[in-house]
Every structure is written in C-alpha cells, then in structure tokens.
XYZ file of C-alpha atoms in Angstrom:
596
model
C 52.500 60.170 147.751
C 53.410 62.936 149.669
C 54.564 62.013 153.243
C 55.289 64.976 155.720
C 56.745 63.815 159.100
C 55.998 66.340 161.883
C 53.760 68.339 159.794
C 54.040 71.478 161.931
C 57.368 71.997 160.240
C 55.648 72.699 157.183
C 52.741 74.570 158.654
C 54.873 78.011 158.350
C 54.452 81.135 156.242
C 55.389 80.096 152.860
C 55.003 76.190 153.626
C 51.671 74.098 153.064
C 48.713 75.998 152.936
C 45.197 75.314 151.791
C 45.857 76.382 148.376
C 48.869 73.995 147.833
C 47.050 71.359 149.698
C 44.245 71.749 147.037
C 46.428 71.946 144.154
C 48.327 68.389 145.310
C 44.826 66.822 145.762
C 43.641 67.716 141.970
C 46.939 66.086 140.971
C 45.560 62.893 142.705
C 48.391 62.947 145.212
C 47.879 61.523 148.499
C 49.038 63.382 151.050
C 49.915 61.883 154.583
C 51.547 63.568 157.614
C 52.401 62.664 161.190
C 52.084 65.056 164.051
C 52.472 64.631 167.869
C 49.219 64.958 169.912
C 50.549 67.841 172.381
C 51.558 69.805 169.215
C 48.306 69.225 167.194
C 46.583 70.445 170.147
C 48.233 73.824 169.757
C 46.335 74.586 166.811
C 43.014 74.069 168.208
C 40.553 77.233 168.401
C 40.770 76.782 172.276
C 44.564 77.193 172.323
C 44.686 79.904 169.586
C 42.341 82.288 171.970
C 45.183 82.066 174.791
C 48.331 82.842 172.433
C 49.946 85.923 171.449
C 48.164 87.805 169.033
C 51.119 87.246 166.400
C 51.830 83.529 166.895
C 48.330 83.019 166.930
C 47.998 84.428 163.329
C 50.672 82.266 161.974
C 49.048 79.150 163.624
C 45.791 80.020 162.338
C 47.160 79.245 158.937
C 48.087 75.742 160.093
C 44.852 75.388 161.731
C 43.055 75.871 158.509
C 45.052 73.386 156.750
C 44.324 70.763 159.654
C 40.667 71.424 159.409
C 40.700 69.982 155.786
C 42.096 66.675 156.800
C 40.784 63.306 158.573
C 42.847 62.638 161.624
C 43.620 59.372 162.823
C 44.623 59.180 166.432
C 47.158 56.378 167.229
C 47.593 55.721 170.860
C 50.847 55.385 172.365
C 49.849 52.006 173.714
C 48.862 49.300 171.455
C 45.210 48.241 171.416
C 44.205 44.499 172.363
C 43.804 43.631 168.636
C 46.928 45.252 167.661
C 48.808 43.104 170.696
C 46.949 40.022 169.224
C 48.323 40.686 165.659
C 51.587 40.967 167.089
C 51.242 37.603 169.062
C 50.227 35.999 165.831
C 53.183 37.440 164.260
C 55.659 36.060 166.788
C 54.143 32.791 166.477
C 55.480 32.682 162.969
C 59.060 30.926 162.554
C 60.030 34.103 160.550
C 59.205 36.660 163.049
C 60.919 39.990 163.268
C 63.479 40.182 165.910
C 62.782 43.794 166.598
C 59.310 43.174 167.316
C 60.246 40.079 169.416
C 62.471 42.224 171.626
C 60.012 45.100 171.846
C 57.155 42.569 172.922
C 59.550 40.989 175.898
C 61.256 44.159 177.050
C 58.990 47.264 176.604
C 57.719 47.318 180.198
C 55.433 50.321 181.067
C 56.201 51.752 177.501
C 54.163 50.946 174.531
C 55.838 48.814 171.892
C 55.904 52.178 169.502
C 57.689 54.067 171.935
C 60.332 51.321 172.649
C 61.134 50.939 168.856
C 61.039 54.619 168.151
C 62.663 56.155 170.967
C 64.977 53.234 171.986
C 67.599 53.013 169.555
C 68.076 57.056 169.661
C 68.362 57.251 173.165
C 70.984 54.528 173.087
C 72.945 56.212 170.363
C 73.066 59.409 172.310
C 73.852 57.675 175.653
C 76.789 55.770 174.051
C 78.113 58.903 172.483
C 77.691 61.602 174.584
C 80.474 60.644 177.076
C 82.958 60.657 174.196
C 82.106 64.127 172.448
C 83.970 66.923 173.443
C 81.016 68.777 174.697
C 79.246 65.899 176.016
C 77.609 65.233 179.337
C 79.971 62.728 181.157
C 78.116 63.361 184.371
C 74.855 62.957 182.955
C 75.673 59.886 181.144
C 77.095 58.580 184.729
C 73.658 59.056 186.043
C 71.758 57.148 183.668
C 74.515 54.244 183.722
C 73.969 54.028 187.559
C 70.324 53.824 187.028
C 70.794 51.072 184.266
C 73.230 49.111 186.583
C 70.825 49.186 189.521
C 68.106 47.767 187.216
C 70.377 45.003 185.937
C 71.155 44.495 189.830
C 67.410 43.638 190.523
C 66.081 47.163 191.484
C 62.727 48.140 189.735
C 61.461 50.880 192.329
C 62.213 54.517 191.568
C 65.450 55.796 192.301
C 66.173 58.920 194.043
C 68.272 61.427 192.333
C 70.676 61.760 195.543
C 71.481 58.044 195.256
C 72.018 58.154 191.675
C 74.353 61.435 191.923
C 76.494 59.687 194.606
C 76.725 56.450 192.540
C 77.682 58.397 189.244
C 81.366 58.974 190.622
C 81.930 55.341 189.907
C 81.643 55.638 186.291
C 83.700 59.035 186.018
C 87.407 58.901 184.819
C 90.129 61.329 185.499
C 89.822 62.573 181.917
C 86.264 63.583 182.560
C 87.711 66.202 185.011
C 87.980 69.278 182.926
C 84.242 68.763 181.504
C 82.730 68.148 184.870
C 83.479 71.864 186.078
C 81.096 72.688 182.912
C 78.548 70.362 183.958
C 76.866 70.788 187.352
C 74.879 68.035 188.842
C 71.579 69.777 188.285
C 72.370 70.124 184.510
C 73.246 66.439 184.289
C 70.084 65.470 185.848
C 68.106 68.056 183.515
C 69.977 66.287 180.469
C 69.328 62.809 181.715
C 65.711 63.570 182.427
C 64.776 65.743 179.425
C 62.131 64.006 177.198
C 63.529 63.574 173.776
C 61.862 62.472 170.542
C 58.340 63.427 171.974
C 58.452 60.093 173.845
C 60.850 59.972 176.934
C 64.086 60.634 178.354
C 66.789 58.499 179.418
C 65.678 58.541 183.043
C 61.853 58.335 183.333
C 59.881 60.078 185.873
C 57.735 58.107 188.677
C 55.014 58.695 190.929
C 57.845 59.500 193.644
C 59.084 63.025 193.768
C 62.518 63.387 192.629
C 62.840 59.821 191.769
C 63.576 58.122 188.526
C 63.994 54.911 187.005
C 65.872 54.056 183.453
C 64.092 53.991 180.153
C 63.757 50.014 179.559
C 65.194 49.918 176.038
C 68.660 51.167 177.752
C 68.652 48.398 180.328
C 67.853 45.803 177.749
C 70.720 46.959 175.282
C 73.410 47.349 177.761
C 72.446 43.837 179.810
C 72.458 42.051 176.084
C 75.762 43.409 174.834
C 78.259 41.267 173.948
C 80.779 42.862 176.335
C 78.515 43.820 179.228
C 80.177 45.972 181.651
C 80.644 44.817 185.104
C 78.430 46.474 187.806
C 80.675 48.029 190.360
C 80.856 47.064 194.091
C 79.238 50.345 195.314
C 76.259 49.722 192.985
C 75.724 46.149 194.611
C 76.023 47.688 197.991
C 73.418 50.551 196.824
C 70.922 47.852 195.595
C 70.947 46.129 198.886
C 70.422 49.316 200.735
C 67.811 50.454 198.515
C 66.003 46.989 198.300
C 63.097 48.805 199.781
C 62.400 47.658 203.121
C 63.395 43.656 201.858
C 60.687 43.342 199.199
C 63.386 43.703 196.657
C 66.142 41.427 198.374
C 64.871 38.580 196.253
C 65.564 39.989 192.803
C 68.850 41.637 193.839
C 69.800 38.210 195.379
C 68.844 36.488 192.000
C 70.900 39.029 189.858
C 73.872 38.776 192.376
C 73.628 34.755 191.783
C 73.654 35.247 188.105
C 76.384 37.752 188.349
C 78.494 35.207 190.372
C 78.224 37.303 193.275
C 77.494 34.346 195.610
C 78.421 36.034 199.028
C 76.038 38.990 198.257
C 73.421 36.726 197.161
C 73.536 34.696 200.312
C 73.183 38.013 202.262
C 70.088 38.904 200.382
C 68.387 35.450 200.859
C 69.362 34.865 204.374
C 67.240 37.167 206.021
C 64.366 36.575 204.172
C 64.824 32.536 204.586
C 64.898 33.292 208.376
C 61.423 35.017 208.153
C 60.032 31.766 206.725
C 60.186 32.768 202.883
C 60.385 29.499 200.955
C 61.342 31.042 197.824
C 64.208 32.671 199.703
C 64.669 29.048 201.361
C 64.968 27.257 198.208
C 67.231 29.991 196.431
C 69.725 29.927 199.580
C 70.087 26.485 199.309
C 71.101 26.629 195.727
C 74.004 29.582 196.866
C 74.995 27.809 199.979
C 75.605 24.570 197.655
C 77.511 26.392 195.223
C 79.668 28.318 197.661
C 80.257 25.086 199.955
C 79.854 22.109 197.615
C 81.311 19.819 200.375
C 78.178 20.722 202.329
C 75.314 19.034 200.042
C 71.769 19.675 200.474
C 71.617 22.267 203.328
C 68.864 22.271 205.839
C 66.894 24.889 203.554
C 66.299 22.426 201.037
C 64.621 19.852 203.542
C 62.537 22.773 204.905
C 61.324 23.658 201.267
C 60.828 19.980 200.271
C 58.678 19.403 203.140
C 56.560 22.464 203.577
C 57.357 24.470 200.066
C 55.297 25.215 197.214
C 54.583 22.432 194.270
C 56.920 24.555 191.971
C 59.663 24.573 194.559
C 59.234 20.572 195.378
C 59.599 20.047 191.674
C 62.563 21.923 191.259
C 64.318 20.197 194.013
C 63.131 16.884 192.421
C 64.886 18.184 189.208
C 68.122 18.918 190.834
C 67.870 15.614 192.548
C 67.302 13.853 189.269
C 70.444 15.518 187.745
C 72.573 14.419 190.324
C 71.162 10.539 189.966
C 69.034 10.376 193.120
C 66.108 8.826 191.717
C 64.175 7.839 194.706
C 64.768 11.429 196.105
C 63.279 12.866 192.924
C 60.453 10.636 192.703
C 59.446 11.505 196.432
C 59.698 15.441 195.471
C 57.666 14.880 192.475
C 54.975 12.950 194.038
C 54.639 15.871 196.847
C 54.130 18.405 194.215
C 52.128 15.853 192.266
C 50.132 15.351 195.361
C 49.086 19.518 195.153
C 47.875 19.107 191.742
C 51.268 19.968 189.680
C 50.495 18.113 186.412
C 54.260 18.869 185.301
C 55.444 16.957 188.397
C 53.008 13.940 187.348
C 54.744 13.722 184.197
C 58.308 13.828 185.216
C 57.521 11.178 187.757
C 56.218 9.160 184.918
C 59.549 9.773 183.353
C 61.266 8.544 186.034
C 59.304 5.341 185.902
C 59.792 4.963 181.978
C 63.536 5.252 182.621
C 63.461 2.375 185.012
C 61.162 0.276 182.445
C 58.232 0.585 184.833
C 55.992 0.882 182.163
C 52.692 0.342 183.807
C 53.793 2.823 186.629
C 54.908 5.599 184.028
C 51.559 4.994 182.193
C 49.824 5.446 185.335
C 51.409 8.929 185.725
C 51.138 9.958 182.285
C 47.585 9.241 182.496
C 47.394 11.662 185.826
C 49.186 14.487 184.115
C 47.132 14.216 180.892
C 44.176 14.745 182.971
C 45.494 17.638 184.768
C 46.261 19.228 181.472
C 50.014 18.641 180.832
C 50.416 19.200 177.110
C 53.028 16.847 176.692
C 51.409 14.030 178.460
C 48.164 14.598 176.590
C 50.264 14.358 173.197
C 51.732 11.122 174.543
C 48.639 9.344 173.889
C 47.960 10.934 170.365
C 50.947 9.462 168.820
C 50.193 7.505 166.012
C 50.466 3.781 165.532
C 49.372 0.760 163.630
C 46.096 -1.082 164.469
C 46.255 -4.713 164.527
C 43.240 -6.897 163.623
C 42.468 -9.925 166.001
C 43.879 -13.068 164.745
C 41.562 -14.556 161.883
C 39.732 -11.322 161.024
C 42.510 -9.913 158.918
C 41.640 -8.108 155.393
C 43.631 -9.169 152.400
C 44.219 -12.008 149.958
C 42.409 -15.209 150.673
C 45.357 -17.068 148.747
C 48.098 -15.590 150.834
C 49.422 -17.003 154.070
C 51.665 -14.328 155.954
C 53.602 -17.312 157.663
C 54.414 -19.073 154.609
C 57.842 -18.080 153.508
C 58.526 -17.413 149.751
C 61.550 -17.574 147.691
C 63.249 -14.147 147.934
C 65.364 -14.505 144.693
C 61.985 -14.500 142.912
C 60.663 -11.362 144.696
C 60.568 -8.111 142.977
C 61.205 -4.803 144.438
C 58.367 -3.852 147.307
C 55.694 -1.692 146.130
C 52.156 -1.372 147.550
C 49.369 -2.997 146.047
C 46.757 -1.871 144.314
C 44.164 -1.970 147.150
C 46.750 -0.768 149.812
C 47.181 2.172 147.884
C 43.570 2.897 147.284
C 42.765 2.576 150.898
C 45.814 4.926 151.893
C 44.924 7.565 149.427
C 41.291 7.600 150.631
C 42.533 8.149 154.252
C 44.930 10.732 153.340
C 42.022 12.591 151.323
C 39.670 12.072 154.465
C 42.391 13.401 156.789
C 42.999 16.314 154.588
C 39.500 17.437 154.335
C 39.177 17.183 158.172
C 42.191 19.285 158.616
C 41.064 21.721 156.472
C 37.768 22.339 158.037
C 39.749 22.451 161.330
C 41.917 24.811 160.110
C 39.433 27.200 158.895
C 37.820 27.187 162.537
C 41.408 27.046 164.343
C 42.907 29.581 162.547
C 45.967 31.274 164.371
C 44.693 30.288 167.699
C 46.525 27.709 169.610
C 45.857 24.503 170.537
C 45.372 24.094 174.150
C 44.800 20.754 176.487
C 41.267 21.459 176.420
C 41.268 21.207 172.432
C 39.720 18.250 170.648
C 40.420 18.020 167.074
C 40.678 15.516 164.309
C 44.114 16.330 163.177
C 45.972 19.489 164.442
C 45.301 18.871 168.301
C 46.978 15.167 167.831
C 50.192 16.838 166.398
C 53.176 16.853 169.213
C 52.611 19.626 171.822
C 55.619 21.595 170.585
C 53.567 22.560 167.457
C 50.532 23.555 169.227
C 51.473 27.479 169.078
C 52.024 27.353 165.393
C 50.269 29.947 163.134
C 47.677 29.083 160.328
C 50.015 29.338 157.391
C 52.325 26.693 159.309
C 49.299 24.362 159.807
C 48.278 24.953 156.103
C 51.694 23.575 155.135
C 51.173 20.386 157.182
C 47.756 20.248 155.417
C 49.467 20.451 152.123
C 51.933 17.428 153.185
C 48.925 15.191 153.180
C 47.863 16.372 149.811
C 51.315 15.947 148.535
C 51.666 12.352 149.484
C 48.239 11.572 148.014
C 49.538 13.001 144.886
C 52.236 10.733 144.903
C 49.837 7.749 145.084
C 47.774 9.436 142.248
C 50.818 9.479 139.884
C 51.162 5.627 140.382
C 54.124 5.770 142.987
C 54.542 5.002 146.780
C 54.064 7.913 148.750
C 57.739 8.974 149.589
C 58.103 11.777 152.477
C 60.423 14.564 151.546
C 60.209 16.363 155.203
C 59.394 15.915 158.598
C 55.721 17.239 158.147
C 55.320 14.536 155.294
C 56.489 11.855 157.593
C 54.192 12.352 160.508
C 51.312 12.860 157.899
C 52.077 9.565 156.419
C 52.156 8.227 160.157
C 48.555 9.453 160.711
C 47.371 8.380 157.497
C 48.595 4.586 157.995
C 47.091 4.823 161.321
C 43.663 5.675 160.023
C 43.980 3.303 157.052
C 44.848 0.483 159.528
C 41.858 1.080 161.633
C 39.766 1.389 158.552
C 40.786 -1.968 157.542
C 39.987 -3.329 161.042
C 36.837 -1.733 161.746
C 35.381 -0.883 158.609
C 35.325 -3.933 156.211
C 32.189 -3.012 154.250
C 33.678 0.585 153.410
C 37.060 -0.895 152.440
C 35.149 -3.293 150.217
C 33.455 -0.494 148.784
C 36.631 1.735 148.326
C 38.447 -1.243 146.451
C 35.891 -2.417 144.336
C 37.264 -3.804 140.875
C 40.772 -3.920 142.386
C 42.442 -7.481 142.297
C 43.373 -9.028 145.539
C 47.441 -9.121 145.764
C 49.893 -10.864 148.167
C 50.504 -8.155 150.762
C 47.150 -6.364 150.858
C 46.812 -4.376 153.868
C 50.130 -5.084 155.337
C 50.391 -1.779 157.311
C 53.398 -2.799 159.199
C 55.409 -3.426 156.195
C 54.454 -0.075 154.878
C 55.439 1.497 157.978
C 58.849 -0.350 157.845
C 59.504 0.481 154.139
C 58.066 3.859 153.255
C 60.118 5.780 155.756
C 63.989 6.160 156.173
C 63.533 6.220 160.193
C 60.787 6.866 162.676
C 62.584 9.727 164.731
C 59.767 11.903 164.533
C 57.712 9.879 166.772
C 60.251 10.650 169.327
C 58.457 14.165 169.772
C 55.394 12.119 171.535
C 57.970 10.600 174.108
C 57.785 12.513 177.362
C 61.458 11.032 178.146
C 62.701 12.489 174.892
C 61.800 16.273 175.338
C 64.427 18.480 174.103
C 65.580 16.150 171.473
C 63.853 17.963 168.857
C 66.709 20.633 169.019
C 69.664 20.164 166.566
C 71.997 21.165 169.418
C 70.834 18.410 171.832
C 73.774 16.143 172.665
C 71.575 13.026 172.217
C 70.134 14.288 168.996
C 73.498 14.912 167.379
C 74.699 11.465 168.874
C 71.704 9.870 166.819
C 72.096 12.077 163.863
C 68.221 13.141 164.011
C 68.730 16.734 162.751
C 66.108 19.639 163.487
C 62.773 18.393 164.541
C 61.888 21.779 165.777
C 58.464 23.045 164.023
C 60.255 25.632 161.844
C 62.211 22.839 160.545
C 59.448 20.442 159.590
C 59.285 21.586 155.873
C 63.091 21.448 155.281
C 63.214 18.790 152.317
C 65.597 15.841 153.258
C 68.759 15.946 151.186
C 68.545 12.440 149.841
C 65.243 12.498 147.972
C 64.034 14.221 144.875
C 62.774 17.919 145.883
C 59.143 18.678 145.310
C 58.264 21.546 142.899
C 58.318 24.608 144.731
C 55.990 26.488 142.835
C 53.246 23.745 143.395
C 50.221 25.577 144.854
C 47.827 24.319 147.756
C 45.242 21.659 147.049
C 43.039 22.754 149.694
C-alpha cells in the first residue's frame, strides 16, 4: 500500500500523474492519500477558471488525477455513530487514555482536531519562548488566555486584555527579543491557524476577542508542576466576569487554588442577590476561612430554601462531621423533593444505627425513584430456605442429630446437590447468553429487567459486551468443575458472584419445584447432606466479600485504596479486577475458549 499524506505535495510537475497512478494500480498497489478540504477545493473546475492561467495549468494536472479517485469525506466533527463507538470503547477497562482525554476535554473542537493539533500546538507553545528567534510576547499572550480559562473564564477574551496581562509572563531576558516582536506580530503568531486545524488562540463570534485552544488549557492544568496563576490574572478574571455571570466559576476556581478571600468576593454579591448555589459555596468558603464560626447563616438559608442537590450536599457535610440528626433532616428534605440518592443516603444513616426496618423503607423509596445502588441492594443473592417439614433431602438424615466428627470424611457435595447446582449454572448461562445477545454494549439502566446482568451490582452496569461475556464464561467454568467430578472452586471475583447466584437459583428450585428436582436427579442415590445450600455457601467460598458490593453502606469499598478495604484485606472489587485470579488457587487454562 502507498500512503500519500497531504496529496497536494505530490500533484506537481514530475510528481504523481495519470500514467504513474495507472502503473501503480496495474501492480495491485493500493493508493491512499489525505488532503484538506479547502485544498481539495482548489482543484475543482470552478476554482481553476478563476486562477491565473499558469497556476491553473499546473493544477489541472492534479485535477485529472483527482478525477480518477473515489473521495471519502471525513467531517471534522465525529458523527453520532462514531461517538457511540467511542463511548463503547471507553467503557472497556483497557481504554486508550488519549481518546478518554479527548472525549472529556475537546470542547467545541472535534475529537480528531483535539488529537491531531493539540500536541503539536503544545510543543510549539512550550518551546518558542526559549528559542533565540522565538515569540516570547506571543507565548505570553497565549499563557494569559490559558490562565484566564483556568481561573474560570470561558467567554471571549479581548485582545487588549491579553496584551495587558502578557507583561506578567515576560522576564528581563525577553527584552531584547521583544523589540523584534511587536504586539501586532505577537497576536498574529498566536492566532495563526496551524496544521489546517486551529491556532493557539481561537477566533470567536466577538470581534477582536479570542479564547485558548482547549488542549493547551488541559495540558497546562494537568501538568505535574502546574504554574501558579498571577494575582493580576485573578483580578482580571473577576473584572471580566461578564457582568457577574462568570463570578460563580471564577469563585470555584479560586477556591480550588486556595484563594479563599477572592472566592468569597465572587460568591458574596451573588449570594446577596439570592443565588442559592452561591450561598452554598459561600458557606463552604466562610467555614474554611473562619472555622470557629461553623455553619454560617448561608447554610441555614440553603438548607431551608435550596434545591434538593444543595440540601443533600449539606446533609453529606453534616454526616462527615457526625451530626446524624441534622444530616437525616437534610436528606429527608431533599427526598421530599424527589431526590432518590438522598433517599438512599437517609437509609444508610438508619442502617448505621441498626434501624433495619427504617433503612429498608428508605431503600425501597430510593429504588422506586430509580437509584441504581438501591435497586441492586434488592438483587443481592441469598439462599432460599424451605418451611420446616418441607425440606428436600435424605429421609434417613436428621440435620439436628450430631455425628462423630472423627469418622467424617472431607466434605464434598453430594451427587444430587452437584446435579442441581450444575443444572442451575447451565440454566443461568443460557439465560445470560440470550440476555447478552440482546443487551450487547448497552448499559443496564434502572428500568432494565433481566435474568442475570441486571442483577449484578450497580457498579457493573456500564460494562461492555466483552466484559459481560467473561462473566458468562465464569458460569461455564464453574459448571465445568462439576462436570469433571470436582466441587466448583471460584478462581476470581466474577466466579464468586456467579456461584452465589447459582446457589440462590438452586436453593429456590429445591424449595419451589420438587418435581423438577426429582426429574433432574433421577437415578442418583440419596445421601446425607443433599441440598444443604447453607453448607455449600459456607464451604465453597474463601469469603463473601463480593456481596459488600450490594450494600449501600459499603459504597466505595470496592476500590483497593479504600481504607476499610485495606484494613479488611479485601482487594480489588472494581469491575476491571473481577477476572484477576486469586493467588491461592490453581489457575484456569488461559487458552480455554468460550462455551457460549
């Protein structure tokens, strides 16, 4: 294959012509090329008619070549289909960090623009001020725009403002080079479109006003040693705050940078005008600046008249500081306005205080309101237990009669127990396979009703199809253990949860469908311990830590850096860690395929 980047460079006399292209095609060479749309337009018949005769004669040679090819137009902005594929890719635990960064920060620019031009523009911006014939004033203009964006300004920035602030970034050593670079030249350099995409400063709908290319802002802000924003720039940000509409983001940026006095200056006028968001933020700032004056009046006002989100946030702050009654009151206020998360958090408070009935009531309300964690709480697997006197099992075995432990052989599942568990693993796998075909990469939602994947913890609901297929394989792997005459031994978190669901399903079958159980176990002898699912649950697992994922009170425990996780030695329960095999069990064959 022959790849010609910027094809126009090859459409010159002595370059690619009709004869050469035909020769390449006869040799079965695939020829691919790229060309920017504005350059491609220069070879159209309409464009050629308006050109100088000599230039048109040269370009007509290239036009004849272009007439032989099949163009594929690639839009600067990705289509909804392409964005959908990007979202599916980012749902994969092994996503490309560059694509993730572009997806989150590309702003008004397309993903392709962000990826193609961003690194090049950043490289030139970082090196130009150090070069002997660089552009120190131009780089200072760009730095001023970047820092104003970091300070919370997103509206167009007048060139006059940028020129005034550029002096903050110029050193005495720049003086000699500044004589050769006028303000006008600096602005031209900073705004010049490069790589056919954009300049470091991007034009806006406002005349003589600019904004920085998003990639530059993100790169500078995420640098390990991000530079401080000068005082003059902070003051300019407050002044520029567009009649007050940007005071809130400027104040929040100031708070993040530890500029508490400046943040208070931004929030105060908005709070005085009744802005509940500003009241909420002002309360945090005042509390940080003057900790001896806890819970300023702004908090009380927001708590009583603010939005559900603000009431919930205040409840969380009360909870952090151990004021449980105040936290409960805030959550109830937010819940009264339909905030499902507040309902769940209110249930957590009740659960912490061992008020189980109260907690259950709030979790029901949260689940009905669509809270994913609360919904999953009611999906956690457990063991079904029959009414006394209706147990299936050996008629000759009384579970209440003790036997001599010295005569006891090592425990293993009985033949009938193994058969029923195997049947339920197979049933679940078949159902999960059908569900996987229908669900694909779509996320599970609070309205999803499924046999298997919708019953997994809420933290897994956004996982892609290939992740779900590996969970399906966990069911098959456990069933393979039984087929080989062994008790199922979970090797990873996915297999642990798969076995929990299989035990739940098997125990339900022995409780509710005795005729079906008899059909499945026909010909197998009765034995002591048939269908003792509680014993199976105790002995087939190393621990039941995976079930913490269903507990609303334990949210966050799945992360290995969580202090409680580390204290309990739980390990990584995040979805991306579900298939890491435990180090104290024999590994499965990595070359095994998929049964389903």
